[in-house]
Amino acid sequence: MFNRCLRVVGVVDGTYSVIPQHTDEYTQSLYWTGYKKIHAYKLNVVCNPFNENEILLVGVQTGSTDDKKAYQQTTLPYIERKAIVDILGDKAYESQQYVVTYFREKEYSFVRAMIRSAISRHDRQRVTVLRKLLCEMHAFDKAIQKYRIRVEQSIGILKQWGFVRGRADARLKRSDEDMQIGFSVCAALCNYVNTLRHVGACAE
């Protein structure tokens, strides 16, 4: 089970960058998040948890785009192009290609039901195997949570830039292409700063 974890080279999560409200209703509907009740860009951030939280990708979609669609349109092409094997994600990315997520509750329930069935049949060997499997499932989920914290930290660092956080009252409206470039530049600057900190820490 943990061999699959060794193939993981990235972690994905989503966040928002606030923008001013557009004037026409159709464009408003594209950027209105619904969940956050703001007008924004949807950012799909992929980081490398094994390399100082290096930000690998900032995919940009309109605010109304859900996590799965944003993944398919921005992150999936990047993964296929880079030949990345697997990335970690939360339940919002469940059933998406190349994404490793937590075990679902119904999978835990299924294993527990099998254990109860084995106990009723007095099959000790099967009970032992299934209980070990259940422990490994819990350990696997705990390992995913450990690395998912890394992408949340990367998003926090990325949003230290006012450009990424955005402002609802900003007067200057930029094109989607300009915003994509700006987000990528901010990600590159974050990686540069992290590298300098790492080099400085090693020098000490």
PDB file of C-alpha atoms in Angstrom:
ATOM      1  CA  MET A   1       0.000   0.000   0.000  1.00  0.00           C
ATOM      2  CA  PHE A   2       2.767   2.430   0.910  1.00  0.00           C
ATOM      3  CA  ASN A   3       4.635   1.622  -2.310  1.00  0.00           C
ATOM      4  CA  ARG A   4       2.037   3.730  -4.046  1.00  0.00           C
ATOM      5  CA  CYS A   5       2.906   6.668  -1.808  1.00  0.00           C
ATOM      6  CA  LEU A   6       6.498   6.471  -3.023  1.00  0.00           C
ATOM      7  CA  ARG A   7       5.281   7.276  -6.552  1.00  0.00           C
ATOM      8  CA  VAL A   8       3.724  10.547  -5.406  1.00  0.00           C
ATOM      9  CA  VAL A   9       5.670  13.642  -6.420  1.00  0.00           C
ATOM     10  CA  GLY A  10       3.129  16.416  -5.820  1.00  0.00           C
ATOM     11  CA  VAL A  11       0.154  17.602  -3.813  1.00  0.00           C
ATOM     12  CA  VAL A  12      -2.805  19.540  -5.254  1.00  0.00           C
ATOM     13  CA  ASP A  13      -5.283  21.888  -3.591  1.00  0.00           C
ATOM     14  CA  GLY A  14      -7.477  24.803  -4.585  1.00  0.00           C
ATOM     15  CA  THR A  15      -7.816  28.400  -3.451  1.00  0.00           C
ATOM     16  CA  TYR A  16      -9.255  31.711  -4.686  1.00  0.00           C
ATOM     17  CA  SER A  17      -7.923  35.082  -5.807  1.00  0.00           C
ATOM     18  CA  VAL A  18     -10.473  37.864  -5.281  1.00  0.00           C
ATOM     19  CA  ILE A  19     -11.303  40.220  -8.166  1.00  0.00           C
ATOM     20  CA  PRO A  20     -13.692  43.174  -8.588  1.00  0.00           C
ATOM     21  CA  GLN A  21     -17.246  42.458  -9.679  1.00  0.00           C
ATOM     22  CA  HIS A  22     -17.749  42.652 -13.441  1.00  0.00           C
ATOM     23  CA  THR A  23     -20.448  44.851 -14.930  1.00  0.00           C
ATOM     24  CA  ASP A  24     -22.325  42.356 -17.120  1.00  0.00           C
ATOM     25  CA  GLU A  25     -24.325  39.542 -15.532  1.00  0.00           C
ATOM     26  CA  TYR A  26     -22.886  36.721 -17.665  1.00  0.00           C
ATOM     27  CA  THR A  27     -19.287  37.480 -16.678  1.00  0.00           C
ATOM     28  CA  GLN A  28     -20.396  37.865 -13.066  1.00  0.00           C
ATOM     29  CA  SER A  29     -21.823  34.344 -13.169  1.00  0.00           C
ATOM     30  CA  LEU A  30     -18.512  32.975 -14.480  1.00  0.00           C
ATOM     31  CA  TYR A  31     -16.444  34.444 -11.650  1.00  0.00           C
ATOM     32  CA  TRP A  32     -18.980  34.115  -8.810  1.00  0.00           C
ATOM     33  CA  THR A  33     -17.802  31.314  -6.529  1.00  0.00           C
ATOM     34  CA  GLY A  34     -21.101  30.496  -4.831  1.00  0.00           C
ATOM     35  CA  TYR A  35     -19.281  28.649  -2.033  1.00  0.00           C
ATOM     36  CA  LYS A  36     -17.210  31.641  -0.881  1.00  0.00           C
ATOM     37  CA  LYS A  37     -19.754  34.252  -2.044  1.00  0.00           C
ATOM     38  CA  ILE A  38     -17.086  36.291  -3.839  1.00  0.00           C
ATOM     39  CA  HIS A  39     -16.002  37.087  -7.393  1.00  0.00           C
ATOM     40  CA  ALA A  40     -12.662  35.402  -7.933  1.00  0.00           C
ATOM     41  CA  TYR A  41     -10.280  33.264  -9.946  1.00  0.00           C
ATOM     42  CA  LYS A  42     -10.050  29.601  -8.965  1.00  0.00           C
ATOM     43  CA  LEU A  43      -6.411  28.558  -8.489  1.00  0.00           C
ATOM     44  CA  ASN A  44      -5.310  24.928  -8.595  1.00  0.00           C
ATOM     45  CA  VAL A  45      -1.925  24.804  -6.861  1.00  0.00           C
ATOM     46  CA  VAL A  46       0.442  21.834  -7.148  1.00  0.00           C
ATOM     47  CA  CYS A  47       3.517  21.737  -4.904  1.00  0.00           C
ATOM     48  CA  ASN A  48       6.399  19.333  -4.378  1.00  0.00           C
ATOM     49  CA  PRO A  49       6.352  18.383  -0.669  1.00  0.00           C
ATOM     50  CA  PHE A  50       9.757  16.715  -0.912  1.00  0.00           C
ATOM     51  CA  ASN A  51      11.604  19.816  -2.132  1.00  0.00           C
ATOM     52  CA  GLU A  52      11.050  22.746   0.245  1.00  0.00           C
ATOM     53  CA  ASN A  53       7.379  23.016  -0.813  1.00  0.00           C
ATOM     54  CA  GLU A  54       8.369  24.039  -4.340  1.00  0.00           C
ATOM     55  CA  ILE A  55       5.320  25.291  -6.267  1.00  0.00           C
ATOM     56  CA  LEU A  56       5.149  23.325  -9.514  1.00  0.00           C
ATOM     57  CA  LEU A  57       1.984  24.776 -11.013  1.00  0.00           C
ATOM     58  CA  VAL A  58      -0.669  27.441 -10.485  1.00  0.00           C
ATOM     59  CA  GLY A  59      -3.601  26.582 -12.740  1.00  0.00           C
ATOM     60  CA  VAL A  60      -6.144  29.376 -13.256  1.00  0.00           C
ATOM     61  CA  GLN A  61      -9.877  29.043 -13.920  1.00  0.00           C
ATOM     62  CA  THR A  62     -12.929  31.229 -13.355  1.00  0.00           C
ATOM     63  CA  GLY A  63     -14.382  31.205  -9.832  1.00  0.00           C
ATOM     64  CA  SER A  64     -17.461  29.175 -10.735  1.00  0.00           C
ATOM     65  CA  THR A  65     -15.299  26.205 -11.813  1.00  0.00           C
ATOM     66  CA  ASP A  66     -15.373  23.315  -9.327  1.00  0.00           C
ATOM     67  CA  ASP A  67     -12.225  21.502  -8.155  1.00  0.00           C
ATOM     68  CA  LYS A  68     -12.644  18.502 -10.468  1.00  0.00           C
ATOM     69  CA  LYS A  69     -13.177  20.552 -13.610  1.00  0.00           C
ATOM     70  CA  ALA A  70     -10.324  22.896 -12.705  1.00  0.00           C
ATOM     71  CA  TYR A  71      -8.094  19.847 -12.223  1.00  0.00           C
ATOM     72  CA  GLN A  72      -9.057  18.384 -15.597  1.00  0.00           C
ATOM     73  CA  GLN A  73      -8.474  21.651 -17.446  1.00  0.00           C
ATOM     74  CA  THR A  74      -5.238  22.828 -15.822  1.00  0.00           C
ATOM     75  CA  THR A  75      -3.530  20.205 -13.654  1.00  0.00           C
ATOM     76  CA  LEU A  76      -4.178  17.022 -15.665  1.00  0.00           C
ATOM     77  CA  PRO A  77      -2.507  18.312 -18.877  1.00  0.00           C
ATOM     78  CA  TYR A  78       0.506  19.373 -16.789  1.00  0.00           C
ATOM     79  CA  ILE A  79       0.780  15.923 -15.197  1.00  0.00           C
ATOM     80  CA  GLU A  80       0.519  14.131 -18.542  1.00  0.00           C
ATOM     81  CA  ARG A  81       3.104  16.472 -20.097  1.00  0.00           C
ATOM     82  CA  LYS A  82       5.569  16.007 -17.235  1.00  0.00           C
ATOM     83  CA  ALA A  83       4.909  12.249 -16.950  1.00  0.00           C
ATOM     84  CA  ILE A  84       4.211  12.605 -13.225  1.00  0.00           C
ATOM     85  CA  VAL A  85       2.933   9.362 -11.756  1.00  0.00           C
ATOM     86  CA  ASP A  86       0.620  10.402  -8.908  1.00  0.00           C
ATOM     87  CA  ILE A  87      -0.286  13.445  -6.845  1.00  0.00           C
ATOM     88  CA  LEU A  88      -2.137  13.681  -3.555  1.00  0.00           C
ATOM     89  CA  GLY A  89      -5.466  15.447  -3.193  1.00  0.00           C
ATOM     90  CA  ASP A  90      -8.440  15.737  -0.864  1.00  0.00           C
ATOM     91  CA  LYS A  91     -11.931  14.348  -1.444  1.00  0.00           C
ATOM     92  CA  ALA A  92     -12.757  17.195  -3.837  1.00  0.00           C
ATOM     93  CA  TYR A  93     -10.484  15.443  -6.372  1.00  0.00           C
ATOM     94  CA  GLU A  94     -11.862  11.959  -5.749  1.00  0.00           C
ATOM     95  CA  SER A  95     -11.968   9.624  -8.782  1.00  0.00           C
ATOM     96  CA  GLN A  96      -9.721  11.950 -10.824  1.00  0.00           C
ATOM     97  CA  GLN A  97      -6.964  10.403 -12.914  1.00  0.00           C
ATOM     98  CA  TYR A  98      -3.527  10.264 -11.220  1.00  0.00           C
ATOM     99  CA  VAL A  99      -4.912  11.604  -7.913  1.00  0.00           C
ATOM    100  CA  VAL A 100      -4.437   9.607  -4.690  1.00  0.00           C
ATOM    101  CA  THR A 101      -7.042  10.510  -2.053  1.00  0.00           C
ATOM    102  CA  TYR A 102      -8.135   9.318   1.365  1.00  0.00           C
ATOM    103  CA  PHE A 103      -9.970   6.045   1.753  1.00  0.00           C
ATOM    104  CA  ARG A 104     -13.719   6.616   1.721  1.00  0.00           C
ATOM    105  CA  GLU A 105     -15.867   5.832   4.747  1.00  0.00           C
ATOM    106  CA  LYS A 106     -17.705   3.109   2.858  1.00  0.00           C
ATOM    107  CA  GLU A 107     -14.354   1.374   2.249  1.00  0.00           C
ATOM    108  CA  TYR A 108     -13.659   1.417   5.987  1.00  0.00           C
ATOM    109  CA  SER A 109     -17.187   0.122   6.625  1.00  0.00           C
ATOM    110  CA  PHE A 110     -16.672  -2.693   4.119  1.00  0.00           C
ATOM    111  CA  VAL A 111     -13.469  -3.879   5.825  1.00  0.00           C
ATOM    112  CA  ARG A 112     -15.100  -3.672   9.282  1.00  0.00           C
ATOM    113  CA  ALA A 113     -18.028  -5.750   7.984  1.00  0.00           C
ATOM    114  CA  MET A 114     -15.574  -8.348   6.661  1.00  0.00           C
ATOM    115  CA  ILE A 115     -13.890  -8.466  10.069  1.00  0.00           C
ATOM    116  CA  ARG A 116     -17.213  -9.039  11.828  1.00  0.00           C
ATOM    117  CA  SER A 117     -18.046 -11.775   9.334  1.00  0.00           C
ATOM    118  CA  ALA A 118     -14.670 -13.472   9.893  1.00  0.00           C
ATOM    119  CA  ILE A 119     -15.145 -13.268  13.679  1.00  0.00           C
ATOM    120  CA  SER A 120     -18.577 -14.925  13.422  1.00  0.00           C
ATOM    121  CA  ARG A 121     -16.984 -17.764  11.421  1.00  0.00           C
ATOM    122  CA  HIS A 122     -14.078 -18.012  13.932  1.00  0.00           C
ATOM    123  CA  ASP A 123     -11.592 -17.464  11.121  1.00  0.00           C
ATOM    124  CA  ARG A 124      -8.694 -16.070  13.174  1.00  0.00           C
ATOM    125  CA  GLN A 125      -6.230 -15.861  10.316  1.00  0.00           C
ATOM    126  CA  ARG A 126      -8.612 -13.783   8.198  1.00  0.00           C
ATOM    127  CA  VAL A 127      -9.418 -11.541  11.172  1.00  0.00           C
ATOM    128  CA  THR A 128      -5.704 -10.884  11.717  1.00  0.00           C
ATOM    129  CA  VAL A 129      -5.127 -10.021   8.050  1.00  0.00           C
ATOM    130  CA  LEU A 130      -8.155  -7.725   7.868  1.00  0.00           C
ATOM    131  CA  ARG A 131      -7.269  -5.915  11.086  1.00  0.00           C
ATOM    132  CA  LYS A 132      -3.767  -5.340   9.743  1.00  0.00           C
ATOM    133  CA  LEU A 133      -5.298  -3.982   6.539  1.00  0.00           C
ATOM    134  CA  LEU A 134      -7.494  -1.617   8.549  1.00  0.00           C
ATOM    135  CA  CYS A 135      -4.470  -0.316  10.470  1.00  0.00           C
ATOM    136  CA  GLU A 136      -2.579   0.258   7.219  1.00  0.00           C
ATOM    137  CA  MET A 137      -5.539   2.155   5.761  1.00  0.00           C
ATOM    138  CA  HIS A 138      -5.532   4.482   8.783  1.00  0.00           C
ATOM    139  CA  ALA A 139      -1.746   4.915   8.516  1.00  0.00           C
ATOM    140  CA  PHE A 140      -2.069   5.660   4.784  1.00  0.00           C
ATOM    141  CA  ASP A 141      -4.651   8.382   5.411  1.00  0.00           C
ATOM    142  CA  LYS A 142      -2.470   9.859   8.149  1.00  0.00           C
ATOM    143  CA  ALA A 143       0.485   9.991   5.745  1.00  0.00           C
ATOM    144  CA  ILE A 144      -1.629  11.776   3.115  1.00  0.00           C
ATOM    145  CA  GLN A 145      -2.733  14.351   5.699  1.00  0.00           C
ATOM    146  CA  LYS A 146       0.895  14.985   6.615  1.00  0.00           C
ATOM    147  CA  TYR A 147       1.795  15.864   3.036  1.00  0.00           C
ATOM    148  CA  ARG A 148      -1.427  17.764   2.311  1.00  0.00           C
ATOM    149  CA  ILE A 149      -0.405  20.222   5.010  1.00  0.00           C
ATOM    150  CA  ARG A 150       2.546  21.094   2.759  1.00  0.00           C
ATOM    151  CA  VAL A 151       0.372  22.368  -0.089  1.00  0.00           C
ATOM    152  CA  GLU A 152      -1.675  24.426   2.372  1.00  0.00           C
ATOM    153  CA  GLN A 153       1.584  25.962   3.592  1.00  0.00           C
ATOM    154  CA  SER A 154       2.616  26.667  -0.014  1.00  0.00           C
ATOM    155  CA  ILE A 155      -0.714  28.369  -0.703  1.00  0.00           C
ATOM    156  CA  GLY A 156      -0.254  30.464   2.442  1.00  0.00           C
ATOM    157  CA  ILE A 157       3.198  31.555   1.248  1.00  0.00           C
ATOM    158  CA  LEU A 158       1.859  32.255  -2.248  1.00  0.00           C
ATOM    159  CA  LYS A 159      -0.959  34.407  -0.883  1.00  0.00           C
ATOM    160  CA  GLN A 160       1.498  36.622   0.950  1.00  0.00           C
ATOM    161  CA  TRP A 161       1.627  38.405  -2.398  1.00  0.00           C
ATOM    162  CA  GLY A 162      -1.188  40.938  -2.638  1.00  0.00           C
ATOM    163  CA  PHE A 163      -1.505  40.159  -6.346  1.00  0.00           C
ATOM    164  CA  VAL A 164      -2.479  36.559  -5.526  1.00  0.00           C
ATOM    165  CA  ARG A 165      -4.847  37.450  -2.681  1.00  0.00           C
ATOM    166  CA  GLY A 166      -6.577  40.006  -4.887  1.00  0.00           C
ATOM    167  CA  ARG A 167      -8.922  42.811  -3.874  1.00  0.00           C
ATOM    168  CA  ALA A 168     -12.649  43.180  -4.399  1.00  0.00           C
ATOM    169  CA  ASP A 169     -12.267  46.970  -4.639  1.00  0.00           C
ATOM    170  CA  ALA A 170      -9.326  46.967  -7.073  1.00  0.00           C
ATOM    171  CA  ARG A 171      -9.838  49.480  -9.875  1.00  0.00           C
ATOM    172  CA  LEU A 172      -7.459  47.973 -12.405  1.00  0.00           C
ATOM    173  CA  LYS A 173      -9.007  45.012 -14.252  1.00  0.00           C
ATOM    174  CA  ARG A 174      -6.570  42.683 -15.987  1.00  0.00           C
ATOM    175  CA  SER A 175      -7.111  40.051 -18.674  1.00  0.00           C
ATOM    176  CA  ASP A 176      -7.106  36.336 -17.815  1.00  0.00           C
ATOM    177  CA  GLU A 177      -3.779  35.929 -19.648  1.00  0.00           C
ATOM    178  CA  ASP A 178      -2.152  38.691 -17.591  1.00  0.00           C
ATOM    179  CA  MET A 179      -3.457  37.137 -14.384  1.00  0.00           C
ATOM    180  CA  GLN A 180      -2.047  33.721 -15.330  1.00  0.00           C
ATOM    181  CA  ILE A 181       1.363  35.263 -15.959  1.00  0.00           C
ATOM    182  CA  GLY A 182       1.185  37.212 -12.698  1.00  0.00           C
ATOM    183  CA  PHE A 183       0.308  34.109 -10.647  1.00  0.00           C
ATOM    184  CA  SER A 184       3.163  32.165 -12.278  1.00  0.00           C
ATOM    185  CA  VAL A 185       5.633  34.973 -11.532  1.00  0.00           C
ATOM    186  CA  CYS A 186       4.532  35.066  -7.869  1.00  0.00           C
ATOM    187  CA  ALA A 187       4.992  31.281  -7.659  1.00  0.00           C
ATOM    188  CA  ALA A 188       8.503  31.575  -9.131  1.00  0.00           C
ATOM    189  CA  LEU A 189       9.380  34.298  -6.621  1.00  0.00           C
ATOM    190  CA  CYS A 190       8.118  32.107  -3.753  1.00  0.00           C
ATOM    191  CA  ASN A 191      10.334  29.257  -4.958  1.00  0.00           C
ATOM    192  CA  TYR A 192      13.304  31.631  -5.216  1.00  0.00           C
ATOM    193  CA  VAL A 193      12.789  32.964  -1.682  1.00  0.00           C
ATOM    194  CA  ASN A 194      12.410  29.427  -0.307  1.00  0.00           C
ATOM    195  CA  THR A 195      15.636  28.401  -2.037  1.00  0.00           C
ATOM    196  CA  LEU A 196      17.510  31.352  -0.511  1.00  0.00           C
ATOM    197  CA  ARG A 197      16.193  30.456   2.950  1.00  0.00           C
ATOM    198  CA  HIS A 198      17.223  26.827   2.502  1.00  0.00           C
ATOM    199  CA  VAL A 199      20.714  27.797   1.324  1.00  0.00           C
ATOM    200  CA  GLY A 200      21.060  30.216   4.249  1.00  0.00           C
ATOM    201  CA  ALA A 201      19.948  27.575   6.738  1.00  0.00           C
ATOM    202  CA  CYS A 202      22.447  25.064   5.309  1.00  0.00           C
ATOM    203  CA  ALA A 203      25.238  27.653   5.482  1.00  0.00           C
ATOM    204  CA  GLU A 204      24.583  28.212   9.169  1.00  0.00           C
TER     205      GLU A 204
END
